[in-house]
PDB file of C-alpha atoms in Angstrom:
ATOM      1  CA  UNK A  75     -65.535 -10.530  17.671  1.00 87.00           C
ATOM      2  CA  UNK A  76     -62.065 -11.308  16.452  1.00 94.00           C
ATOM      3  CA  UNK A  77     -59.431  -8.432  15.757  1.00 97.00           C
ATOM      4  CA  UNK A  78     -57.074  -8.133  13.136  1.00 98.00           C
ATOM      5  CA  UNK A  79     -53.620  -6.502  12.553  1.00 98.00           C
ATOM      6  CA  UNK A  80     -53.005  -5.488   9.494  1.00 98.00           C
ATOM      7  CA  UNK A  81     -48.729  -4.988   8.797  1.00 98.00           C
ATOM      8  CA  UNK A  82     -47.857  -2.742   6.267  1.00 98.00           C
ATOM      9  CA  UNK A  83     -44.165  -2.331   5.008  1.00 97.00           C
ATOM     10  CA  UNK A  84     -42.833   0.424   3.600  1.00 97.00           C
ATOM     11  CA  UNK A  85     -40.266   1.698   1.674  1.00 96.00           C
ATOM     12  CA  UNK A  86     -40.243   5.554  -0.303  1.00 94.00           C
ATOM     13  CA  UNK A  87     -44.018   5.340  -0.852  1.00 92.00           C
ATOM     14  CA  UNK A  88     -46.475   8.196   0.700  1.00 93.00           C
ATOM     15  CA  UNK A  89     -48.125   8.036  -1.827  1.00 91.00           C
ATOM     16  CA  UNK A  90     -49.861   5.068  -1.672  1.00 92.00           C
ATOM     17  CA  UNK A  91     -49.705   4.645   2.007  1.00 95.00           C
ATOM     18  CA  UNK A  92     -52.701   7.441   1.836  1.00 96.00           C
ATOM     19  CA  UNK A  93     -54.079   5.733  -0.362  1.00 95.00           C
ATOM     20  CA  UNK A  94     -54.117   2.307   1.244  1.00 97.00           C
ATOM     21  CA  UNK A  95     -54.803   3.713   4.383  1.00 98.00           C
ATOM     22  CA  UNK A  96     -57.933   6.031   3.049  1.00 97.00           C
ATOM     23  CA  UNK A  97     -58.863   2.458   1.539  1.00 97.00           C
ATOM     24  CA  UNK A  98     -59.587   1.184   5.172  1.00 98.00           C
ATOM     25  CA  UNK A  99     -61.100   3.831   6.728  1.00 98.00           C
ATOM     26  CA  UNK A 100     -64.482   2.580   4.479  1.00 98.00           C
ATOM     27  CA  UNK A 101     -63.595  -0.925   5.884  1.00 98.00           C
ATOM     28  CA  UNK A 102     -67.634  -2.773   7.186  1.00 96.00           C
ATOM     29  CA  UNK A 103     -65.381  -4.421   9.738  1.00 97.00           C
ATOM     30  CA  UNK A 104     -64.369  -2.440  11.989  1.00 96.00           C
ATOM     31  CA  UNK A 105     -62.977  -4.187  14.735  1.00 97.00           C
ATOM     32  CA  UNK A 106     -59.303  -3.898  13.356  1.00 98.00           C
ATOM     33  CA  UNK A 107     -55.686  -1.894  13.856  1.00 98.00           C
ATOM     34  CA  UNK A 108     -53.074  -0.881  11.588  1.00 98.00           C
ATOM     35  CA  UNK A 109     -49.652  -0.956  12.067  1.00 98.00           C
ATOM     36  CA  UNK A 110     -47.239   1.153   9.441  1.00 98.00           C
ATOM     37  CA  UNK A 111     -43.611   0.046   9.808  1.00 98.00           C
ATOM     38  CA  UNK A 112     -41.492   2.075   7.709  1.00 98.00           C
ATOM     39  CA  UNK A 113     -38.239   0.554   6.465  1.00 97.00           C
ATOM     40  CA  UNK A 114     -35.305   2.826   6.556  1.00 96.00           C
ATOM     41  CA  UNK A 115     -37.958   5.343   3.614  1.00 97.00           C
ATOM     42  CA  UNK A 116     -36.457   8.490   2.925  1.00 96.00           C
ATOM     43  CA  UNK A 117     -39.546   9.948   1.731  1.00 96.00           C
ATOM     44  CA  UNK A 118     -41.608   8.653   4.993  1.00 97.00           C
ATOM     45  CA  UNK A 119     -45.036   7.846   5.029  1.00 97.00           C
ATOM     46  CA  UNK A 120     -45.500   9.667   9.346  1.00 97.00           C
ATOM     47  CA  UNK A 121     -46.711  13.063   8.677  1.00 97.00           C
ATOM     48  CA  UNK A 122     -49.452  10.926   6.596  1.00 97.00           C
ATOM     49  CA  UNK A 123     -50.054   8.616   8.861  1.00 97.00           C
ATOM     50  CA  UNK A 124     -50.760  11.209  11.370  1.00 97.00           C
ATOM     51  CA  UNK A 125     -53.438  12.417   9.305  1.00 97.00           C
ATOM     52  CA  UNK A 126     -54.903   8.973   9.754  1.00 97.00           C
ATOM     53  CA  UNK A 127     -54.937   8.727  13.916  1.00 94.00           C
ATOM     54  CA  UNK A 128     -58.670   9.648  14.409  1.00 95.00           C
ATOM     55  CA  UNK A 129     -59.989   7.898  11.465  1.00 97.00           C
ATOM     56  CA  UNK A 130     -58.212   4.666  12.118  1.00 98.00           C
ATOM     57  CA  UNK A 131     -56.390   2.191  15.555  1.00 98.00           C
ATOM     58  CA  UNK A 132     -52.919   2.985  13.606  1.00 98.00           C
ATOM     59  CA  UNK A 133     -49.478   2.661  14.988  1.00 98.00           C
ATOM     60  CA  UNK A 134     -46.608   3.990  12.795  1.00 98.00           C
ATOM     61  CA  UNK A 135     -42.888   3.281  13.258  1.00 98.00           C
ATOM     62  CA  UNK A 136     -39.838   4.052  11.797  1.00 98.00           C
ATOM     63  CA  UNK A 137     -37.123   1.574  11.388  1.00 97.00           C
ATOM     64  CA  UNK A 138     -34.091   0.615   9.639  1.00 96.00           C
ATOM     65  CA  UNK A 139     -33.709  -1.486   6.603  1.00 97.00           C
ATOM     66  CA  UNK A 140     -33.747  -4.684   6.524  1.00 96.00           C
ATOM     67  CA  UNK A 141     -36.754  -5.537   3.896  1.00 95.00           C
ATOM     68  CA  UNK A 142     -40.128  -6.248   3.701  1.00 95.00           C
ATOM     69  CA  UNK A 143     -40.066  -9.622   5.501  1.00 96.00           C
ATOM     70  CA  UNK A 144     -37.989  -9.032   8.293  1.00 97.00           C
ATOM     71  CA  UNK A 145     -40.137  -4.973   8.405  1.00 98.00           C
ATOM     72  CA  UNK A 146     -43.352  -8.003   8.519  1.00 98.00           C
ATOM     73  CA  UNK A 147     -42.075  -9.349  11.699  1.00 98.00           C
ATOM     74  CA  UNK A 148     -41.072  -6.337  13.328  1.00 98.00           C
ATOM     75  CA  UNK A 149     -45.066  -5.380  13.416  1.00 98.00           C
ATOM     76  CA  UNK A 150     -45.840  -8.824  14.464  1.00 98.00           C
ATOM     77  CA  UNK A 151     -44.088  -8.484  17.457  1.00 98.00           C
ATOM     78  CA  UNK A 152     -46.504  -5.014  18.077  1.00 98.00           C
ATOM     79  CA  UNK A 153     -48.812  -6.739  17.312  1.00 98.00           C
ATOM     80  CA  UNK A 154     -52.159  -6.840  19.528  1.00 98.00           C
ATOM     81  CA  UNK A 155     -54.821  -9.279  17.428  1.00 97.00           C
ATOM     82  CA  UNK A 156     -55.585 -12.502  17.551  1.00 97.00           C
ATOM     83  CA  UNK A 157     -54.897 -12.797  13.501  1.00 98.00           C
ATOM     84  CA  UNK A 158     -52.354 -10.756  11.585  1.00 98.00           C
ATOM     85  CA  UNK A 159     -52.896  -9.437   8.243  1.00 98.00           C
ATOM     86  CA  UNK A 160     -50.395  -8.410   5.655  1.00 98.00           C
ATOM     87  CA  UNK A 161     -50.609  -6.263   2.655  1.00 97.00           C
ATOM     88  CA  UNK A 162     -48.560  -4.368   0.474  1.00 95.00           C
ATOM     89  CA  UNK A 163     -48.664  -0.564  -0.134  1.00 95.00           C
ATOM     90  CA  UNK A 164     -49.054  -0.435  -3.216  1.00 93.00           C
ATOM     91  CA  UNK A 165     -52.829  -2.054  -2.659  1.00 95.00           C
ATOM     92  CA  UNK A 166     -55.655  -0.757  -1.796  1.00 97.00           C
ATOM     93  CA  UNK A 167     -58.689  -2.318   0.030  1.00 98.00           C
ATOM     94  CA  UNK A 168     -62.697  -3.252  -1.377  1.00 98.00           C
ATOM     95  CA  UNK A 169     -64.586  -2.284   1.726  1.00 98.00           C
ATOM     96  CA  UNK A 170     -65.943  -5.646   1.910  1.00 98.00           C
ATOM     97  CA  UNK A 171     -62.686  -7.329   2.650  1.00 98.00           C
ATOM     98  CA  UNK A 172     -61.878  -7.752   6.261  1.00 98.00           C
ATOM     99  CA  UNK A 173     -66.099  -8.974   6.666  1.00 98.00           C
ATOM    100  CA  UNK A 174     -65.124 -11.632   4.036  1.00 98.00           C
ATOM    101  CA  UNK A 175     -62.287 -12.846   6.099  1.00 98.00           C
ATOM    102  CA  UNK A 176     -64.004 -13.015   9.255  1.00 98.00           C
ATOM    103  CA  UNK A 177     -67.127 -14.652   7.380  1.00 97.00           C
ATOM    104  CA  UNK A 178     -65.158 -16.742   5.734  1.00 97.00           C
ATOM    105  CA  UNK A 179     -62.596 -17.459   8.483  1.00 97.00           C
ATOM    106  CA  UNK A 180     -66.809 -17.707  10.542  1.00 97.00           C
ATOM    107  CA  UNK A 181     -67.259 -20.497   8.033  1.00 95.00           C
ATOM    108  CA  UNK A 182     -63.757 -22.389   7.760  1.00 96.00           C
ATOM    109  CA  UNK A 183     -60.730 -21.827   9.740  1.00 97.00           C
ATOM    110  CA  UNK A 184     -57.675 -21.400   8.514  1.00 97.00           C
ATOM    111  CA  UNK A 185     -54.536 -20.908  10.628  1.00 98.00           C
ATOM    112  CA  UNK A 186     -53.414 -18.833   7.449  1.00 98.00           C
ATOM    113  CA  UNK A 187     -54.798 -17.710   4.363  1.00 97.00           C
ATOM    114  CA  UNK A 188     -54.216 -16.057   0.938  1.00 97.00           C
ATOM    115  CA  UNK A 189     -56.425 -13.662  -1.656  1.00 96.00           C
ATOM    116  CA  UNK A 190     -56.344 -12.840  -4.885  1.00 93.00           C
ATOM    117  CA  UNK A 191     -55.816  -9.255  -6.612  1.00 91.00           C
ATOM    118  CA  UNK A 192     -57.562  -7.377  -8.982  1.00 92.00           C
ATOM    119  CA  UNK A 193     -57.299  -4.432 -11.298  1.00 91.00           C
ATOM    120  CA  UNK A 194     -59.355  -1.372  -9.677  1.00 89.00           C
ATOM    121  CA  UNK A 195     -60.930   0.506 -12.583  1.00 90.00           C
ATOM    122  CA  UNK A 196     -58.866   3.845 -11.428  1.00 90.00           C
ATOM    123  CA  UNK A 197     -55.469   2.230 -12.652  1.00 93.00           C
ATOM    124  CA  UNK A 198     -53.825   3.146 -15.524  1.00 93.00           C
ATOM    125  CA  UNK A 199     -53.630   1.053 -19.133  1.00 96.00           C
ATOM    126  CA  UNK A 200     -50.236  -0.618 -18.024  1.00 96.00           C
ATOM    127  CA  UNK A 201     -51.483  -1.213 -14.740  1.00 94.00           C
ATOM    128  CA  UNK A 202     -54.529  -2.882 -15.483  1.00 95.00           C
ATOM    129  CA  UNK A 203     -52.437  -5.319 -18.287  1.00 96.00           C
ATOM    130  CA  UNK A 204     -49.926  -5.659 -16.362  1.00 95.00           C
ATOM    131  CA  UNK A 205     -52.607  -7.182 -14.035  1.00 93.00           C
ATOM    132  CA  UNK A 206     -53.905  -9.067 -16.566  1.00 94.00           C
ATOM    133  CA  UNK A 207     -50.727 -10.692 -17.575  1.00 94.00           C
ATOM    134  CA  UNK A 208     -50.235 -11.916 -14.020  1.00 92.00           C
ATOM    135  CA  UNK A 209     -53.347 -14.117 -13.934  1.00 89.00           C
ATOM    136  CA  UNK A 210     -54.136 -14.738 -17.253  1.00 91.00           C
ATOM    137  CA  UNK A 211     -54.321 -18.334 -18.684  1.00 89.00           C
ATOM    138  CA  UNK A 212     -51.824 -17.672 -21.143  1.00 91.00           C
ATOM    139  CA  UNK A 213     -48.904 -16.437 -18.808  1.00 91.00           C
ATOM    140  CA  UNK A 214     -49.292 -17.835 -15.441  1.00 80.00           C
ATOM    141  CA  UNK A 215     -51.594 -20.998 -16.004  1.00 68.00           C
ATOM    142  CA  UNK A 216     -54.797 -18.858 -15.295  1.00 55.00           C
ATOM    143  CA  UNK A 217     -55.200 -20.673 -11.369  1.00 53.00           C
ATOM    144  CA  UNK A 218     -53.919 -17.543  -9.752  1.00 55.00           C
ATOM    145  CA  UNK A 219     -56.461 -16.238  -7.186  1.00 53.00           C
ATOM    146  CA  UNK A 220     -58.412 -19.332  -8.032  1.00 56.00           C
ATOM    147  CA  UNK A 221     -59.092 -22.588  -6.397  1.00 56.00           C
ATOM    148  CA  UNK A 222     -58.090 -24.686  -8.772  1.00 51.00           C
ATOM    149  CA  UNK A 223     -54.797 -24.377  -8.539  1.00 51.00           C
ATOM    150  CA  UNK A 224     -53.024 -27.550  -7.942  1.00 50.00           C
ATOM    151  CA  UNK A 225     -51.978 -28.830  -4.580  1.00 64.00           C
ATOM    152  CA  UNK A 226     -51.804 -27.415  -1.730  1.00 82.00           C
ATOM    153  CA  UNK A 227     -52.648 -23.545  -1.188  1.00 91.00           C
ATOM    154  CA  UNK A 228     -49.214 -20.472  -1.113  1.00 91.00           C
ATOM    155  CA  UNK A 229     -50.203 -17.859   0.255  1.00 94.00           C
ATOM    156  CA  UNK A 230     -48.306 -14.798  -0.877  1.00 93.00           C
ATOM    157  CA  UNK A 231     -47.289 -11.509   0.957  1.00 91.00           C
ATOM    158  CA  UNK A 232     -48.758  -9.320  -0.840  1.00 94.00           C
ATOM    159  CA  UNK A 233     -52.445 -10.170   0.654  1.00 96.00           C
ATOM    160  CA  UNK A 234     -51.720 -12.713   3.341  1.00 97.00           C
ATOM    161  CA  UNK A 235     -53.252 -13.783   6.844  1.00 98.00           C
ATOM    162  CA  UNK A 236     -51.828 -15.758   9.618  1.00 98.00           C
ATOM    163  CA  UNK A 237     -53.290 -16.592  12.944  1.00 98.00           C
ATOM    164  CA  UNK A 238     -51.474 -15.668  16.189  1.00 98.00           C
ATOM    165  CA  UNK A 239     -50.745 -19.041  16.128  1.00 98.00           C
ATOM    166  CA  UNK A 240     -48.547 -19.565  13.405  1.00 98.00           C
ATOM    167  CA  UNK A 241     -46.493 -16.451  14.498  1.00 98.00           C
ATOM    168  CA  UNK A 242     -45.621 -17.913  17.608  1.00 97.00           C
ATOM    169  CA  UNK A 243     -44.610 -21.576  15.916  1.00 98.00           C
ATOM    170  CA  UNK A 244     -42.991 -20.105  13.132  1.00 97.00           C
ATOM    171  CA  UNK A 245     -41.843 -17.005  15.001  1.00 96.00           C
ATOM    172  CA  UNK A 246     -42.182 -15.506  10.841  1.00 97.00           C
ATOM    173  CA  UNK A 247     -39.975 -14.657   8.042  1.00 97.00           C
ATOM    174  CA  UNK A 248     -36.942 -15.834   8.259  1.00 95.00           C
ATOM    175  CA  UNK A 249     -35.625 -14.450   4.818  1.00 93.00           C
ATOM    176  CA  UNK A 250     -36.316 -10.796   4.090  1.00 92.00           C
ATOM    177  CA  UNK A 251     -36.207 -10.575  -0.104  1.00 87.00           C
ATOM    178  CA  UNK A 252     -35.244 -12.988  -2.517  1.00 87.00           C
ATOM    179  CA  UNK A 253     -39.050 -15.441  -2.089  1.00 91.00           C
ATOM    180  CA  UNK A 254     -39.510 -14.881   1.377  1.00 94.00           C
ATOM    181  CA  UNK A 255     -43.414 -15.092   1.030  1.00 93.00           C
ATOM    182  CA  UNK A 256     -43.056 -18.866  -0.717  1.00 93.00           C
ATOM    183  CA  UNK A 257     -40.135 -19.729   1.836  1.00 95.00           C
ATOM    184  CA  UNK A 258     -42.568 -18.735   4.717  1.00 96.00           C
ATOM    185  CA  UNK A 259     -45.934 -20.439   3.149  1.00 96.00           C
ATOM    186  CA  UNK A 260     -43.695 -23.600   2.703  1.00 95.00           C
ATOM    187  CA  UNK A 261     -42.773 -23.541   6.180  1.00 96.00           C
ATOM    188  CA  UNK A 262     -46.320 -23.193   7.675  1.00 97.00           C
ATOM    189  CA  UNK A 263     -47.405 -26.267   5.719  1.00 96.00           C
ATOM    190  CA  UNK A 264     -44.610 -27.537   7.364  1.00 96.00           C
ATOM    191  CA  UNK A 265     -45.900 -27.357  10.441  1.00 96.00           C
ATOM    192  CA  UNK A 266     -49.275 -28.491   9.667  1.00 97.00           C
ATOM    193  CA  UNK A 267     -51.017 -25.795   9.122  1.00 97.00           C
ATOM    194  CA  UNK A 268     -54.171 -24.999   7.643  1.00 97.00           C
ATOM    195  CA  UNK A 269     -54.120 -22.692   4.309  1.00 96.00           C
ATOM    196  CA  UNK A 270     -56.502 -21.945   1.630  1.00 96.00           C
ATOM    197  CA  UNK A 271     -57.597 -19.068  -0.838  1.00 96.00           C
ATOM    198  CA  UNK A 272     -60.393 -16.502   0.401  1.00 97.00           C
ATOM    199  CA  UNK A 273     -61.602 -15.367  -3.015  1.00 95.00           C
ATOM    200  CA  UNK A 274     -63.773 -13.130  -1.884  1.00 96.00           C
ATOM    201  CA  UNK A 275     -60.999 -11.171   0.299  1.00 97.00           C
ATOM    202  CA  UNK A 276     -59.117  -9.465  -2.886  1.00 97.00           C
ATOM    203  CA  UNK A 277     -57.407  -6.386  -3.227  1.00 97.00           C
ATOM    204  CA  UNK A 278     -56.341  -4.133  -5.963  1.00 96.00           C
ATOM    205  CA  UNK A 279     -52.989  -4.372  -6.417  1.00 92.00           C
ATOM    206  CA  UNK A 280     -51.551  -2.262  -8.294  1.00 87.00           C
ATOM    207  CA  UNK A 281     -48.158  -2.850  -9.062  1.00 78.00           C
ATOM    208  CA  UNK A 282     -45.548  -1.300 -11.568  1.00 76.00           C
ATOM    209  CA  UNK A 283     -46.601   1.521 -13.252  1.00 79.00           C
ATOM    210  CA  UNK A 284     -44.302   1.079 -16.264  1.00 91.00           C
ATOM    211  CA  UNK A 285     -43.202  -2.213 -18.185  1.00 95.00           C
ATOM    212  CA  UNK A 286     -39.451  -1.647 -17.089  1.00 95.00           C
ATOM    213  CA  UNK A 287     -40.305  -1.702 -13.345  1.00 93.00           C
ATOM    214  CA  UNK A 288     -42.073  -4.069 -14.243  1.00 94.00           C
ATOM    215  CA  UNK A 289     -38.753  -6.375 -15.872  1.00 96.00           C
ATOM    216  CA  UNK A 290     -37.333  -5.442 -12.563  1.00 94.00           C
ATOM    217  CA  UNK A 291     -39.665  -7.263 -10.960  1.00 93.00           C
ATOM    218  CA  UNK A 292     -40.051 -10.008 -12.844  1.00 95.00           C
ATOM    219  CA  UNK A 293     -36.636 -10.538 -12.931  1.00 96.00           C
ATOM    220  CA  UNK A 294     -36.500 -10.276  -8.892  1.00 93.00           C
ATOM    221  CA  UNK A 295     -39.282 -13.181  -9.032  1.00 94.00           C
ATOM    222  CA  UNK A 296     -37.621 -15.322 -11.371  1.00 95.00           C
ATOM    223  CA  UNK A 297     -33.825 -14.866  -9.669  1.00 94.00           C
ATOM    224  CA  UNK A 298     -36.332 -15.494  -6.093  1.00 94.00           C
ATOM    225  CA  UNK A 299     -37.459 -18.673  -7.188  1.00 93.00           C
ATOM    226  CA  UNK A 300     -34.302 -20.549  -7.920  1.00 93.00           C
ATOM    227  CA  UNK A 301     -33.371 -18.921  -4.277  1.00 90.00           C
ATOM    228  CA  UNK A 302     -35.880 -20.802  -2.241  1.00 91.00           C
ATOM    229  CA  UNK A 303     -35.217 -24.092  -4.160  1.00 88.00           C
ATOM    230  CA  UNK A 304     -31.620 -23.348  -2.074  1.00 85.00           C
ATOM    231  CA  UNK A 305     -33.857 -24.244   0.870  1.00 87.00           C
ATOM    232  CA  UNK A 306     -36.721 -26.567  -0.843  1.00 90.00           C
ATOM    233  CA  UNK A 307     -34.687 -28.514  -3.753  1.00 89.00           C
ATOM    234  CA  UNK A 308     -38.150 -30.503  -4.420  1.00 86.00           C
ATOM    235  CA  UNK A 309     -40.482 -27.415  -4.610  1.00 86.00           C
ATOM    236  CA  UNK A 310     -38.621 -26.373  -8.062  1.00 88.00           C
ATOM    237  CA  UNK A 311     -41.505 -27.711 -10.227  1.00 87.00           C
ATOM    238  CA  UNK A 312     -41.421 -28.492 -14.267  1.00 89.00           C
ATOM    239  CA  UNK A 313     -43.600 -25.301 -14.335  1.00 87.00           C
ATOM    240  CA  UNK A 314     -41.147 -23.096 -12.750  1.00 91.00           C
ATOM    241  CA  UNK A 315     -38.958 -23.304 -15.969  1.00 93.00           C
ATOM    242  CA  UNK A 316     -42.008 -21.930 -18.410  1.00 94.00           C
ATOM    243  CA  UNK A 317     -40.610 -18.963 -18.637  1.00 96.00           C
ATOM    244  CA  UNK A 318     -37.292 -19.966 -19.259  1.00 97.00           C
ATOM    245  CA  UNK A 319     -37.715 -22.223 -22.343  1.00 96.00           C
ATOM    246  CA  UNK A 320     -40.071 -19.332 -23.829  1.00 97.00           C
ATOM    247  CA  UNK A 321     -37.151 -16.389 -23.337  1.00 97.00           C
ATOM    248  CA  UNK A 322     -35.106 -19.420 -25.315  1.00 97.00           C
ATOM    249  CA  UNK A 323     -38.061 -19.966 -27.822  1.00 96.00           C
ATOM    250  CA  UNK A 324     -37.912 -16.197 -28.322  1.00 96.00           C
ATOM    251  CA  UNK A 325     -34.190 -15.662 -28.430  1.00 95.00           C
ATOM    252  CA  UNK A 326     -33.929 -18.411 -31.283  1.00 94.00           C
ATOM    253  CA  UNK A 327     -36.901 -17.333 -32.913  1.00 94.00           C
ATOM    254  CA  UNK A 328     -35.156 -13.957 -33.221  1.00 92.00           C
ATOM    255  CA  UNK A 329     -31.729 -15.162 -34.526  1.00 93.00           C
ATOM    256  CA  UNK A 330     -33.600 -18.158 -36.506  1.00 88.00           C
ATOM    257  CA  UNK A 331     -34.281 -14.514 -39.115  1.00 80.00           C
ATOM    258  CA  UNK A 332     -30.994 -14.563 -39.999  1.00 81.00           C
ATOM    259  CA  UNK A 333     -30.426 -18.709 -40.313  1.00 84.00           C
ATOM    260  CA  UNK A 334     -33.344 -20.410 -41.851  1.00 89.00           C
ATOM    261  CA  UNK A 335     -36.690 -18.628 -43.218  1.00 89.00           C
ATOM    262  CA  UNK A 336     -37.581 -22.323 -42.668  1.00 90.00           C
ATOM    263  CA  UNK A 337     -37.759 -22.154 -38.983  1.00 90.00           C
ATOM    264  CA  UNK A 338     -38.206 -18.411 -38.519  1.00 93.00           C
ATOM    265  CA  UNK A 339     -41.604 -19.062 -40.462  1.00 93.00           C
ATOM    266  CA  UNK A 340     -42.628 -21.798 -37.662  1.00 93.00           C
ATOM    267  CA  UNK A 341     -41.780 -18.878 -35.274  1.00 94.00           C
ATOM    268  CA  UNK A 342     -43.319 -16.647 -36.673  1.00 96.00           C
ATOM    269  CA  UNK A 343     -46.616 -18.610 -36.754  1.00 96.00           C
ATOM    270  CA  UNK A 344     -46.729 -19.749 -33.068  1.00 96.00           C
ATOM    271  CA  UNK A 345     -45.651 -16.456 -31.618  1.00 97.00           C
ATOM    272  CA  UNK A 346     -47.728 -15.071 -33.771  1.00 97.00           C
ATOM    273  CA  UNK A 347     -50.703 -17.238 -32.669  1.00 97.00           C
ATOM    274  CA  UNK A 348     -49.628 -16.672 -28.927  1.00 97.00           C
ATOM    275  CA  UNK A 349     -49.859 -13.284 -29.265  1.00 98.00           C
ATOM    276  CA  UNK A 350     -53.236 -13.081 -30.910  1.00 98.00           C
ATOM    277  CA  UNK A 351     -53.993 -15.499 -28.574  1.00 97.00           C
ATOM    278  CA  UNK A 352     -53.449 -12.996 -25.596  1.00 97.00           C
ATOM    279  CA  UNK A 353     -54.842  -9.695 -27.545  1.00 98.00           C
ATOM    280  CA  UNK A 354     -57.981 -11.454 -27.358  1.00 97.00           C
ATOM    281  CA  UNK A 355     -58.407 -12.780 -24.608  1.00 97.00           C
ATOM    282  CA  UNK A 356     -57.191  -9.487 -22.876  1.00 97.00           C
ATOM    283  CA  UNK A 357     -59.944  -7.772 -25.213  1.00 97.00           C
ATOM    284  CA  UNK A 358     -62.859  -9.490 -23.717  1.00 96.00           C
ATOM    285  CA  UNK A 359     -61.233  -9.499 -20.363  1.00 93.00           C
ATOM    286  CA  UNK A 360     -61.484  -6.045 -20.323  1.00 94.00           C
ATOM    287  CA  UNK A 361     -63.214  -4.471 -23.123  1.00 94.00           C
ATOM    288  CA  UNK A 362     -60.490  -2.422 -23.748  1.00 97.00           C
ATOM    289  CA  UNK A 363     -58.442  -1.975 -27.256  1.00 97.00           C
ATOM    290  CA  UNK A 364     -55.764  -0.383 -25.331  1.00 97.00           C
ATOM    291  CA  UNK A 365     -55.174  -2.852 -22.360  1.00 97.00           C
ATOM    292  CA  UNK A 366     -55.788  -5.633 -24.861  1.00 98.00           C
ATOM    293  CA  UNK A 367     -52.701  -3.972 -26.587  1.00 98.00           C
ATOM    294  CA  UNK A 368     -50.479  -3.381 -23.953  1.00 98.00           C
ATOM    295  CA  UNK A 369     -51.360  -7.107 -22.725  1.00 98.00           C
ATOM    296  CA  UNK A 370     -49.556  -8.175 -25.411  1.00 98.00           C
ATOM    297  CA  UNK A 371     -46.455  -6.192 -24.467  1.00 98.00           C
ATOM    298  CA  UNK A 372     -47.114  -7.156 -20.333  1.00 97.00           C
ATOM    299  CA  UNK A 373     -47.416 -10.855 -21.218  1.00 97.00           C
ATOM    300  CA  UNK A 374     -44.164 -10.704 -23.571  1.00 98.00           C
ATOM    301  CA  UNK A 375     -42.278  -8.892 -20.050  1.00 97.00           C
ATOM    302  CA  UNK A 376     -43.437 -11.022 -17.471  1.00 97.00           C
ATOM    303  CA  UNK A 377     -42.440 -14.353 -18.760  1.00 97.00           C
ATOM    304  CA  UNK A 378     -38.577 -13.075 -20.727  1.00 98.00           C
ATOM    305  CA  UNK A 379     -37.753 -11.069 -17.357  1.00 97.00           C
ATOM    306  CA  UNK A 380     -38.767 -14.466 -15.074  1.00 97.00           C
ATOM    307  CA  UNK A 381     -36.755 -15.961 -17.423  1.00 97.00           C
ATOM    308  CA  UNK A 382     -34.222 -14.240 -18.108  1.00 98.00           C
ATOM    309  CA  UNK A 383     -33.763 -14.126 -14.170  1.00 97.00           C
ATOM    310  CA  UNK A 384     -34.212 -17.440 -13.913  1.00 96.00           C
ATOM    311  CA  UNK A 385     -31.793 -18.629 -16.166  1.00 97.00           C
ATOM    312  CA  UNK A 386     -29.023 -16.130 -14.636  1.00 96.00           C
ATOM    313  CA  UNK A 387     -29.868 -17.278 -10.709  1.00 94.00           C
ATOM    314  CA  UNK A 388     -29.392 -20.208 -12.140  1.00 94.00           C
ATOM    315  CA  UNK A 389     -25.986 -20.423 -13.560  1.00 92.00           C
ATOM    316  CA  UNK A 390     -24.942 -18.060  -9.905  1.00 88.00           C
ATOM    317  CA  UNK A 391     -26.829 -21.111  -8.243  1.00 82.00           C
ATOM    318  CA  UNK A 392     -24.513 -23.480 -10.292  1.00 82.00           C
ATOM    319  CA  UNK A 393     -21.400 -21.646 -10.062  1.00 81.00           C
ATOM    320  CA  UNK A 394     -21.629 -21.953  -5.900  1.00 76.00           C
ATOM    321  CA  UNK A 395     -20.978 -25.736  -6.326  1.00 66.00           C
TER     322      UNK A 395
END
């Protein structure tokens, strides 16, 4: 029987950790341990972790702040299991999760896997809209968390597992922020390890609770994509430039209202059509008018934030040359 080590870095999110730990007590596969790595938080979750010590095989560690990548390494170094699983602290884990992973790995071994994210029914309207935006055909191409992705699958650290052999060979993360999971996945693949998606190993990912927080996160993601290109230039693909072109097009459209009525009309048709597609697709998927309306705002926030972050970091990169 495989023993899984669940590593959870956390920074000033005690409430989220409590919800995550509660969800882990409901797992129907119980051969696992939990390692919470407190990354220099001022609002710690030590007392909350202690409350679950009689219900979970749990160890709590406090360390100086170093970022999520190196905090995960800290947990890997202390893990006793055969297979390591990483969750973000803002995830809820459905009861079948570990059973789904164990069954999938028994059927087809993967040295590293990733799983999808979904919105739970308890999430707020904003959280459901953000979840839609991050998985929609009209924003990410609809391939996030699905097996019809293009090329080799690259796991992401909000919901990711690696074998002990992967850690021993790679030594874990070599950067701690700004796309650390992308870099790690690339290096895992370069070492010849097998990777794949386990579709039924999904988590409920809360992400951000406001559009302003979502903007900051996606702006950081856009910057991170350029940061990764410093290590792996070939990993910067044309698809990654789409949010930047969307942002430029949106800015041009808004300015054209002052300069060219004809151009403004064409932009109105294009962005109006896009808005309607977002609305009706979100409405069908969520069956909620409020979520569908909020999904429009979330999608525009996502694309412009990523695009601005992508372009700003590109300029920084050019200046360093």
